[in-house]
Amino acid sequence: MTNISMRSVSKFFDGGDIIANYELDLEVEDGEFLVFLGPSGCGKTTALRMIAGLETPSDGEIYFDDDRVDDMPPADRNVAMVFQNYALYPHMSVRENIEYPLKVRGVPPEERDERVAEIAELLHIEDQLDSDPASISGGQRQRTSLARAIIREPSVFLLDEPLSNLDAKLRLEMRSELKRLQNELDITTVYVTHNQEEAMSMGDRIAVMNEGTIRQVAEPEELYRRPKTAWVAQFIGSPPMNLLEGTNRDGTIRVDDENSVPAARETTSADVSVGFRPEDAAVTTTEPDTDWRLRGTVKTVEPLGEYVLVNVDVGDTTVNAKVDRTDVESGQQVFLSVDPDDVYLYDGDGELVA
Ligand code: ATP
């Protein structure tokens, strides 16, 4: 069991021209499943590679428990890493692939057989052990590469977009498999993805990254319910939170010529953004009996089966409402109303006003 600590870790490339990571501070607890989530190029892989020892930090320190590891070669860190493009040895059977790390270490054949059987059972690939990698499915290949990583009994498990090459159905299946596996093995795990659903469903906590820095670290529910910054609010959710810029004067926020709403929270900031989740908005054609309502014009109505997505132009901004059903049509004047308890307020610096 290992605790990972990143202390003010930065990584620059090209003599400092590229800032891949900037002052990352993060504690990953023993046995925790932590996810790095963020858009492409935000520095997730670089952060993971520094934990693995494949990159050296330009600045800052990384610890595994009390041991400083940032100058330690990868082989001495006892980490296992699984990538998107898992490479199995094509000329070896599934069994030989899985036992390879033990063979290299000189583990005797009987013990290898025992460990392979155990791991294969855990990953449900016991029937494929004598097949060669070319003849098994993508999911079975990914399980084999996971088995090969796990058999070494690493103290840290690092996964970089391991499911992106799988089709949608298999991805769902592997998602819960991986989570189960991690629970059973209790290995400290860091998982990189740009897929929000994957992050929310698997992570004990999620570190949301943008432009090389960590914007918020929180449990999935907390991240969704209390995004600390406007950037995180706009990133989490599908579709994400609606945000409207406005000017605050004495607790009333003017969004545009037609729309002013109560601030719902107290702030001294004059420039603010008001936010609400698409599922928290009601769409009506008659004026609702509440102060927290916006006038707008329906842009499009998308019946998506599970819900209807109504896009409404409010001033220069298009906002989304998720409703069960609706009779509204594009071009129609409507009202969007939101319970003030479900309204978020961000100040001029984009920080949540609690
Ligand atoms: P993706 O999801 O697309 O893989 P990411 O969030 O994992 O992206 P990184 O791969 O960590 O992002 O890259 C962060 C930034 O650092 C990018 O601008 C990338 O181009 C740059 N970068 C990464 N590795 C190197 C390198 N070896 N040399 C120069 N620049 C690099």
Tab-separated table of C-alpha atoms and ligand atoms in Angstrom:
chain	number	residue	atom	x	y	z
A	1	MET	CA	0.000	0.000	0.000
A	2	THR	CA	1.380	3.358	-1.047
A	3	ASN	CA	0.486	6.976	-0.622
A	4	ILE	CA	1.543	9.291	-3.492
A	5	SER	CA	2.369	12.894	-2.783
A	6	MET	CA	3.069	15.496	-5.491
A	7	ARG	CA	4.423	18.709	-4.056
A	8	SER	CA	4.511	21.766	-6.270
A	9	VAL	CA	5.508	19.649	-9.265
A	10	SER	CA	6.121	21.414	-12.586
A	11	LYS	CA	7.282	20.093	-15.925
A	12	PHE	CA	8.597	22.262	-18.756
A	13	PHE	CA	9.632	21.182	-22.221
A	14	ASP	CA	11.658	22.928	-24.918
A	15	GLY	CA	13.712	24.987	-22.496
A	16	GLY	CA	10.639	26.278	-20.690
A	17	ASP	CA	8.603	27.267	-23.760
A	18	ILE	CA	6.072	24.506	-23.099
A	19	ILE	CA	4.538	24.302	-19.640
A	20	ALA	CA	3.076	20.802	-19.463
A	21	ASN	CA	2.430	20.921	-15.706
A	22	TYR	CA	2.563	23.801	-13.287
A	23	GLU	CA	2.810	23.476	-9.503
A	24	LEU	CA	0.752	20.329	-9.074
A	25	ASP	CA	-0.122	19.600	-5.460
A	26	LEU	CA	-1.841	16.318	-4.902
A	27	GLU	CA	-2.145	13.587	-2.290
A	28	VAL	CA	-3.340	10.184	-3.455
A	29	GLU	CA	-4.259	8.037	-0.474
A	30	ASP	CA	-3.377	4.389	0.080
A	31	GLY	CA	-5.675	2.238	-2.053
A	32	GLU	CA	-7.416	5.226	-3.601
A	33	PHE	CA	-8.633	5.353	-7.226
A	34	LEU	CA	-7.762	8.857	-8.399
A	35	VAL	CA	-8.616	10.103	-11.884
A	36	PHE	CA	-6.874	12.871	-13.834
A	37	LEU	CA	-9.621	14.352	-15.999
A	38	GLY	CA	-9.202	17.184	-18.477
A	39	PRO	CA	-9.216	18.222	-22.110
A	40	SER	CA	-6.581	17.080	-24.579
A	41	GLY	CA	-3.166	18.626	-23.957
A	42	CYS	CA	-3.891	19.733	-20.369
A	43	GLY	CA	-0.966	17.713	-18.981
A	44	LYS	CA	-2.594	14.520	-17.675
A	45	THR	CA	-0.195	12.088	-19.320
A	46	THR	CA	2.870	14.090	-18.351
A	47	ALA	CA	1.753	14.098	-14.703
A	48	LEU	CA	1.235	10.323	-14.839
A	49	ARG	CA	4.611	9.777	-16.526
A	50	MET	CA	6.304	11.717	-13.736
A	51	ILE	CA	4.707	9.414	-11.154
A	52	ALA	CA	5.888	6.433	-13.214
A	53	GLY	CA	9.413	7.816	-13.505
A	54	LEU	CA	9.283	8.151	-17.294
A	55	GLU	CA	9.694	11.935	-16.964
A	56	THR	CA	11.652	13.871	-14.355
A	57	PRO	CA	9.971	16.945	-12.823
A	58	SER	CA	11.554	20.297	-13.715
A	59	ASP	CA	10.582	21.476	-10.253
A	60	GLY	CA	8.949	20.101	-7.107
A	61	GLU	CA	9.002	16.727	-5.368
A	62	ILE	CA	7.203	13.401	-5.622
A	63	TYR	CA	6.971	11.001	-2.680
A	64	PHE	CA	5.765	7.427	-2.329
A	65	ASP	CA	5.004	7.325	1.389
A	66	ASP	CA	8.140	8.828	2.992
A	67	ASP	CA	10.457	8.071	0.074
A	68	ARG	CA	11.311	10.768	-2.399
A	69	VAL	CA	11.088	9.105	-5.810
A	70	ASP	CA	11.485	11.800	-8.433
A	71	ASP	CA	15.092	10.817	-9.143
A	72	MET	CA	14.431	7.100	-8.754
A	73	PRO	CA	14.426	4.985	-11.955
A	74	PRO	CA	11.024	3.516	-12.921
A	75	ALA	CA	12.169	-0.036	-12.179
A	76	ASP	CA	12.800	0.843	-8.523
A	77	ARG	CA	9.378	2.405	-7.970
A	78	ASN	CA	7.329	-0.784	-8.242
A	79	VAL	CA	4.719	0.837	-10.471
A	80	ALA	CA	2.752	-0.863	-13.222
A	81	MET	CA	1.515	1.149	-16.155
A	82	VAL	CA	-1.115	0.277	-18.746
A	83	PHE	CA	-1.547	2.443	-21.833
A	84	GLN	CA	-4.194	2.891	-24.481
A	85	ASN	CA	-2.030	1.017	-26.979
A	86	TYR	CA	-1.374	-2.056	-24.925
A	87	ALA	CA	1.383	-4.035	-26.558
A	88	LEU	CA	1.289	-7.790	-26.039
A	89	TYR	CA	4.093	-9.984	-27.342
A	90	PRO	CA	2.475	-11.447	-30.489
A	91	HIS	CA	4.622	-14.603	-30.591
A	92	MET	CA	3.722	-15.550	-26.997
A	93	SER	CA	0.484	-17.111	-25.744
A	94	VAL	CA	-1.754	-15.236	-23.300
A	95	ARG	CA	-0.241	-17.308	-20.475
A	96	GLU	CA	3.333	-16.496	-21.546
A	97	ASN	CA	2.487	-12.821	-21.835
A	98	ILE	CA	1.048	-12.725	-18.334
A	99	GLU	CA	3.862	-14.663	-16.684
A	100	TYR	CA	6.629	-12.795	-18.504
A	101	PRO	CA	7.372	-10.257	-15.730
A	102	LEU	CA	7.745	-13.141	-13.241
A	103	LYS	CA	10.000	-15.103	-15.588
A	104	VAL	CA	12.288	-12.088	-15.960
A	105	ARG	CA	12.545	-11.956	-12.180
A	106	GLY	CA	13.447	-15.645	-11.999
A	107	VAL	CA	10.284	-16.789	-10.199
A	108	PRO	CA	10.157	-20.640	-10.319
A	109	PRO	CA	7.694	-22.260	-12.806
A	110	GLU	CA	5.332	-23.757	-10.168
A	111	GLU	CA	4.867	-20.409	-8.472
A	112	ARG	CA	4.392	-18.715	-11.869
A	113	ASP	CA	1.658	-21.206	-12.789
A	114	GLU	CA	-0.118	-20.577	-9.528
A	115	ARG	CA	0.016	-16.793	-9.860
A	116	VAL	CA	-1.089	-16.859	-13.529
A	117	ALA	CA	-4.086	-19.050	-12.627
A	118	GLU	CA	-5.075	-16.667	-9.828
A	119	ILE	CA	-4.811	-13.507	-11.945
A	120	ALA	CA	-6.503	-15.123	-14.958
A	121	GLU	CA	-9.450	-16.055	-12.773
A	122	LEU	CA	-9.636	-12.533	-11.372
A	123	LEU	CA	-9.785	-11.131	-14.904
A	124	HIS	CA	-12.024	-13.868	-16.321
A	125	ILE	CA	-9.544	-14.971	-18.983
A	126	GLU	CA	-8.790	-18.454	-17.645
A	127	ASP	CA	-10.162	-20.022	-20.862
A	128	GLN	CA	-7.901	-17.957	-23.109
A	129	LEU	CA	-4.552	-18.790	-21.510
A	130	ASP	CA	-3.363	-20.997	-24.353
A	131	SER	CA	-4.581	-18.720	-27.161
A	132	ASP	CA	-2.320	-16.311	-28.947
A	133	PRO	CA	-3.074	-12.571	-28.684
A	134	ALA	CA	-4.143	-12.269	-32.339
A	135	SER	CA	-6.993	-14.731	-31.858
A	136	ILE	CA	-8.698	-13.113	-28.841
A	137	SER	CA	-11.036	-10.089	-28.665
A	138	GLY	CA	-9.982	-6.500	-27.911
A	139	GLY	CA	-11.442	-6.758	-24.421
A	140	GLN	CA	-9.593	-10.006	-23.733
A	141	ARG	CA	-6.365	-8.447	-24.974
A	142	GLN	CA	-6.862	-5.517	-22.636
A	143	ARG	CA	-7.551	-7.917	-19.753
A	144	THR	CA	-4.353	-9.756	-20.626
A	145	SER	CA	-2.329	-6.566	-20.483
A	146	LEU	CA	-3.951	-5.683	-17.146
A	147	ALA	CA	-3.119	-9.171	-15.874
A	148	ARG	CA	0.500	-8.765	-16.971
A	149	ALA	CA	0.671	-5.461	-15.099
A	150	ILE	CA	-0.985	-6.764	-11.944
A	151	ILE	CA	0.938	-10.020	-11.620
A	152	ARG	CA	4.010	-8.111	-10.479
A	153	GLU	CA	2.008	-6.962	-7.432
A	154	PRO	CA	2.847	-3.308	-7.976
A	155	SER	CA	2.354	-0.837	-5.170
A	156	VAL	CA	1.045	1.773	-7.629
A	157	PHE	CA	-1.092	1.145	-10.678
A	158	LEU	CA	-1.042	3.775	-13.445
A	159	LEU	CA	-3.512	3.696	-16.332
A	160	ASP	CA	-3.478	6.044	-19.310
A	161	GLU	CA	-6.741	5.993	-21.293
A	162	PRO	CA	-6.730	2.176	-21.165
A	163	LEU	CA	-10.256	1.831	-22.549
A	164	SER	CA	-10.225	4.284	-25.469
A	165	ASN	CA	-9.512	1.637	-28.087
A	166	LEU	CA	-12.514	-0.474	-27.114
A	167	ASP	CA	-16.009	-0.162	-28.581
A	168	ALA	CA	-18.723	1.513	-26.499
A	169	LYS	CA	-20.288	-1.672	-25.084
A	170	LEU	CA	-16.979	-3.211	-24.122
A	171	ARG	CA	-15.827	0.052	-22.601
A	172	LEU	CA	-18.827	0.020	-20.271
A	173	GLU	CA	-18.139	-3.572	-19.312
A	174	MET	CA	-14.426	-2.965	-18.698
A	175	ARG	CA	-15.220	0.149	-16.698
A	176	SER	CA	-17.021	-1.814	-13.999
A	177	GLU	CA	-14.511	-4.676	-14.266
A	178	LEU	CA	-11.621	-2.319	-13.620
A	179	LYS	CA	-13.371	-0.722	-10.700
A	180	ARG	CA	-14.121	-4.143	-9.189
A	181	LEU	CA	-10.541	-5.235	-9.725
A	182	GLN	CA	-9.149	-2.134	-8.097
A	183	ASN	CA	-11.487	-2.588	-5.128
A	184	GLU	CA	-10.428	-6.179	-4.704
A	185	LEU	CA	-6.703	-5.552	-5.054
A	186	ASP	CA	-6.760	-2.279	-3.138
A	187	ILE	CA	-3.807	-0.880	-5.116
A	188	THR	CA	-3.305	2.890	-5.182
A	189	THR	CA	-4.397	3.771	-8.722
A	190	VAL	CA	-4.051	6.858	-10.896
A	191	TYR	CA	-6.144	6.818	-14.055
A	192	VAL	CA	-5.954	9.292	-16.932
A	193	THR	CA	-8.971	10.043	-19.111
A	194	HIS	CA	-10.681	12.843	-20.988
A	195	ASN	CA	-13.951	10.922	-20.680
A	196	GLN	CA	-16.111	12.449	-18.001
A	197	GLU	CA	-18.429	9.489	-17.584
A	198	GLU	CA	-15.479	7.194	-17.071
A	199	ALA	CA	-14.028	9.549	-14.477
A	200	MET	CA	-17.305	10.004	-12.608
A	201	SER	CA	-18.151	6.312	-12.549
A	202	MET	CA	-14.738	5.002	-11.533
A	203	GLY	CA	-12.922	7.618	-9.483
A	204	ASP	CA	-12.979	7.790	-5.696
A	205	ARG	CA	-11.825	11.333	-6.384
A	206	ILE	CA	-11.217	13.281	-9.581
A	207	ALA	CA	-8.472	15.849	-10.197
A	208	VAL	CA	-9.791	18.155	-12.914
A	209	MET	CA	-6.945	19.601	-14.955
A	210	ASN	CA	-6.683	22.456	-17.410
A	211	GLU	CA	-3.650	24.171	-18.932
A	212	GLY	CA	-1.222	22.120	-16.889
A	213	THR	CA	-2.749	22.815	-13.493
A	214	ILE	CA	-5.210	21.089	-11.194
A	215	ARG	CA	-8.407	23.121	-10.949
A	216	GLN	CA	-10.260	21.034	-8.379
A	217	VAL	CA	-9.862	17.705	-6.615
A	218	ALA	CA	-13.068	16.237	-5.272
A	219	GLU	CA	-15.339	13.220	-5.109
A	220	PRO	CA	-17.533	12.913	-8.236
A	221	GLU	CA	-20.736	14.037	-6.517
A	222	GLU	CA	-19.024	17.034	-4.913
A	223	LEU	CA	-17.462	18.005	-8.243
A	224	TYR	CA	-20.847	17.971	-9.898
A	225	ARG	CA	-22.724	19.667	-7.073
A	226	ARG	CA	-20.130	22.247	-6.072
A	227	PRO	CA	-17.768	23.137	-8.915
A	228	LYS	CA	-15.397	25.614	-7.283
A	229	THR	CA	-14.721	27.630	-10.408
A	230	ALA	CA	-16.663	28.680	-13.474
A	231	TRP	CA	-14.188	26.722	-15.597
A	232	VAL	CA	-14.894	23.448	-13.784
A	233	ALA	CA	-18.640	24.197	-13.855
A	234	GLN	CA	-18.522	24.556	-17.623
A	235	PHE	CA	-16.507	21.386	-17.994
A	236	ILE	CA	-18.510	18.945	-15.869
A	237	GLY	CA	-21.942	17.700	-16.954
A	238	SER	CA	-23.468	16.759	-20.254
A	239	PRO	CA	-24.419	19.277	-21.421
A	240	PRO	CA	-22.435	21.243	-18.839
A	241	MET	CA	-23.705	24.005	-16.572
A	242	ASN	CA	-25.226	27.071	-18.253
A	243	LEU	CA	-23.333	30.237	-17.383
A	244	LEU	CA	-24.507	33.768	-18.108
A	245	GLU	CA	-22.318	36.778	-17.546
A	246	GLY	CA	-23.923	39.697	-15.787
A	247	THR	CA	-23.445	42.806	-13.702
A	248	ASN	CA	-24.291	42.754	-10.033
A	249	ARG	CA	-25.761	45.820	-8.409
A	250	ASP	CA	-27.120	45.565	-4.865
A	251	GLY	CA	-27.974	41.895	-5.214
A	252	THR	CA	-29.665	42.134	-8.586
A	253	ILE	CA	-27.847	40.748	-11.586
A	254	ARG	CA	-28.502	42.265	-14.948
A	255	VAL	CA	-27.882	39.697	-17.649
A	256	ASP	CA	-29.157	41.713	-20.645
A	257	ASP	CA	-31.707	44.403	-21.493
A	258	GLU	CA	-34.591	42.060	-20.841
A	259	ASN	CA	-33.268	40.002	-17.969
A	260	SER	CA	-32.369	40.702	-14.369
A	261	VAL	CA	-32.384	38.051	-11.647
A	262	PRO	CA	-31.804	38.026	-7.879
A	263	ALA	CA	-28.179	37.215	-7.029
A	264	ALA	CA	-29.232	34.240	-4.849
A	265	ARG	CA	-25.926	34.666	-2.903
A	266	GLU	CA	-24.171	37.707	-1.493
A	267	THR	CA	-21.085	39.066	-3.220
A	268	THR	CA	-19.328	42.399	-3.583
A	269	SER	CA	-18.137	41.475	-7.069
A	270	ALA	CA	-19.681	43.628	-9.794
A	271	ASP	CA	-18.838	41.263	-12.654
A	272	VAL	CA	-20.382	37.881	-12.057
A	273	SER	CA	-21.591	34.762	-13.838
A	274	VAL	CA	-24.824	33.051	-12.879
A	275	GLY	CA	-25.090	29.349	-13.518
A	276	PHE	CA	-27.633	26.558	-13.487
A	277	ARG	CA	-27.615	22.961	-14.621
A	278	PRO	CA	-29.777	22.103	-17.668
A	279	GLU	CA	-31.846	19.650	-15.609
A	280	ASP	CA	-32.666	22.310	-13.007
A	281	ALA	CA	-34.420	24.644	-15.461
A	282	ALA	CA	-38.144	24.605	-16.259
A	283	VAL	CA	-39.365	25.929	-19.623
A	284	THR	CA	-42.788	27.586	-19.803
A	285	THR	CA	-44.630	29.773	-22.281
A	286	THR	CA	-46.451	31.719	-19.556
A	287	GLU	CA	-44.600	33.889	-17.073
A	288	PRO	CA	-43.812	31.834	-13.950
A	289	ASP	CA	-44.526	33.139	-10.485
A	290	THR	CA	-40.887	33.482	-9.429
A	291	ASP	CA	-38.180	36.168	-9.531
A	292	TRP	CA	-35.569	33.761	-10.814
A	293	ARG	CA	-36.669	33.551	-14.418
A	294	LEU	CA	-35.171	34.478	-17.757
A	295	ARG	CA	-36.900	35.417	-20.980
A	296	GLY	CA	-35.578	33.867	-24.145
A	297	THR	CA	-36.299	32.511	-27.598
A	298	VAL	CA	-36.280	28.808	-28.379
A	299	LYS	CA	-33.490	28.022	-30.814
A	300	THR	CA	-33.891	24.261	-31.220
A	301	VAL	CA	-35.782	21.410	-29.600
A	302	GLU	CA	-33.995	18.041	-29.573
A	303	PRO	CA	-36.084	15.038	-28.506
A	304	LEU	CA	-33.426	12.600	-27.287
A	305	GLY	CA	-35.684	9.840	-26.035
A	306	GLU	CA	-34.678	9.854	-22.389
A	307	TYR	CA	-35.269	13.623	-22.232
A	308	VAL	CA	-35.837	16.639	-24.465
A	309	LEU	CA	-33.038	19.173	-24.826
A	310	VAL	CA	-34.349	22.696	-25.395
A	311	ASN	CA	-31.797	25.298	-26.539
A	312	VAL	CA	-32.872	28.811	-25.666
A	313	ASP	CA	-31.225	32.078	-26.714
A	314	VAL	CA	-31.009	34.411	-23.736
A	315	GLY	CA	-29.442	37.626	-24.998
A	316	ASP	CA	-26.229	36.581	-26.764
A	317	THR	CA	-25.949	33.268	-24.912
A	318	THR	CA	-27.552	29.958	-25.788
A	319	VAL	CA	-28.544	27.952	-22.724
A	320	ASN	CA	-29.744	24.362	-22.437
A	321	ALA	CA	-32.694	22.972	-20.533
A	322	LYS	CA	-33.293	19.248	-20.084
A	323	VAL	CA	-36.985	18.521	-19.690
A	324	ASP	CA	-39.122	15.373	-19.706
A	325	ARG	CA	-41.445	16.665	-22.390
A	326	THR	CA	-42.408	19.978	-23.928
A	327	ASP	CA	-44.722	21.542	-26.495
A	328	VAL	CA	-42.463	24.506	-27.261
A	329	GLU	CA	-41.134	25.056	-30.776
A	330	SER	CA	-38.196	26.919	-32.228
A	331	GLY	CA	-38.754	30.659	-32.537
A	332	GLN	CA	-41.171	30.721	-29.593
A	333	GLN	CA	-40.756	33.179	-26.709
A	334	VAL	CA	-40.362	31.271	-23.440
A	335	PHE	CA	-39.410	31.627	-19.790
A	336	LEU	CA	-36.733	29.615	-18.047
A	337	SER	CA	-37.176	29.382	-14.303
A	338	VAL	CA	-34.799	27.922	-11.735
A	339	ASP	CA	-35.135	27.317	-7.988
A	340	PRO	CA	-32.699	29.849	-6.391
A	341	ASP	CA	-31.205	26.952	-4.367
A	342	ASP	CA	-30.073	25.437	-7.665
A	343	VAL	CA	-28.444	28.640	-8.890
A	344	TYR	CA	-24.649	29.032	-8.802
A	345	LEU	CA	-22.881	32.347	-8.620
A	346	TYR	CA	-19.280	32.949	-9.710
A	347	ASP	CA	-17.411	36.182	-9.019
A	348	GLY	CA	-15.279	38.207	-11.440
A	349	ASP	CA	-12.338	35.837	-10.871
A	350	GLY	CA	-14.516	32.838	-11.696
A	351	GLU	CA	-14.576	31.621	-8.076
A	352	LEU	CA	-17.748	30.121	-6.601
A	353	VAL	CA	-19.620	32.427	-4.230
A	354	ALA	CA	-20.740	30.115	-1.430
B	1	ATP	P1	-3.967	14.044	-24.320
B	1	ATP	O1	-5.263	13.777	-23.621
B	1	ATP	O2	-4.156	14.632	-25.689
B	1	ATP	O3	-3.017	12.872	-24.306
B	1	ATP	P2	-2.679	15.274	-22.046
B	1	ATP	O4	-3.622	16.018	-21.182
B	1	ATP	O5	-2.283	13.918	-21.606
B	1	ATP	O6	-3.230	15.228	-23.521
B	1	ATP	P3	0.154	15.813	-22.204
B	1	ATP	O7	0.382	14.700	-23.180
B	1	ATP	O8	0.603	15.629	-20.818
B	1	ATP	O9	-1.400	16.198	-22.197
B	1	ATP	O10	0.799	17.124	-22.802
B	1	ATP	C1	0.783	18.391	-22.149
B	1	ATP	C2	1.525	19.403	-22.993
B	1	ATP	O11	2.922	19.097	-22.993
B	1	ATP	C3	1.102	19.433	-24.452
B	1	ATP	O12	1.173	20.763	-24.893
B	1	ATP	C4	2.140	18.580	-25.126
B	1	ATP	O13	2.285	18.941	-26.482
B	1	ATP	C5	3.384	18.903	-24.311
B	1	ATP	N1	4.356	17.797	-24.295
B	1	ATP	C6	4.158	16.571	-23.743
B	1	ATP	N2	5.274	15.812	-23.880
B	1	ATP	C7	6.193	16.576	-24.549
B	1	ATP	C8	7.550	16.361	-24.984
B	1	ATP	N3	8.171	15.223	-24.759
B	1	ATP	N4	8.143	17.397	-25.618
B	1	ATP	C9	7.524	18.568	-25.831
B	1	ATP	N5	6.266	18.836	-25.447
B	1	ATP	C10	5.599	17.854	-24.806
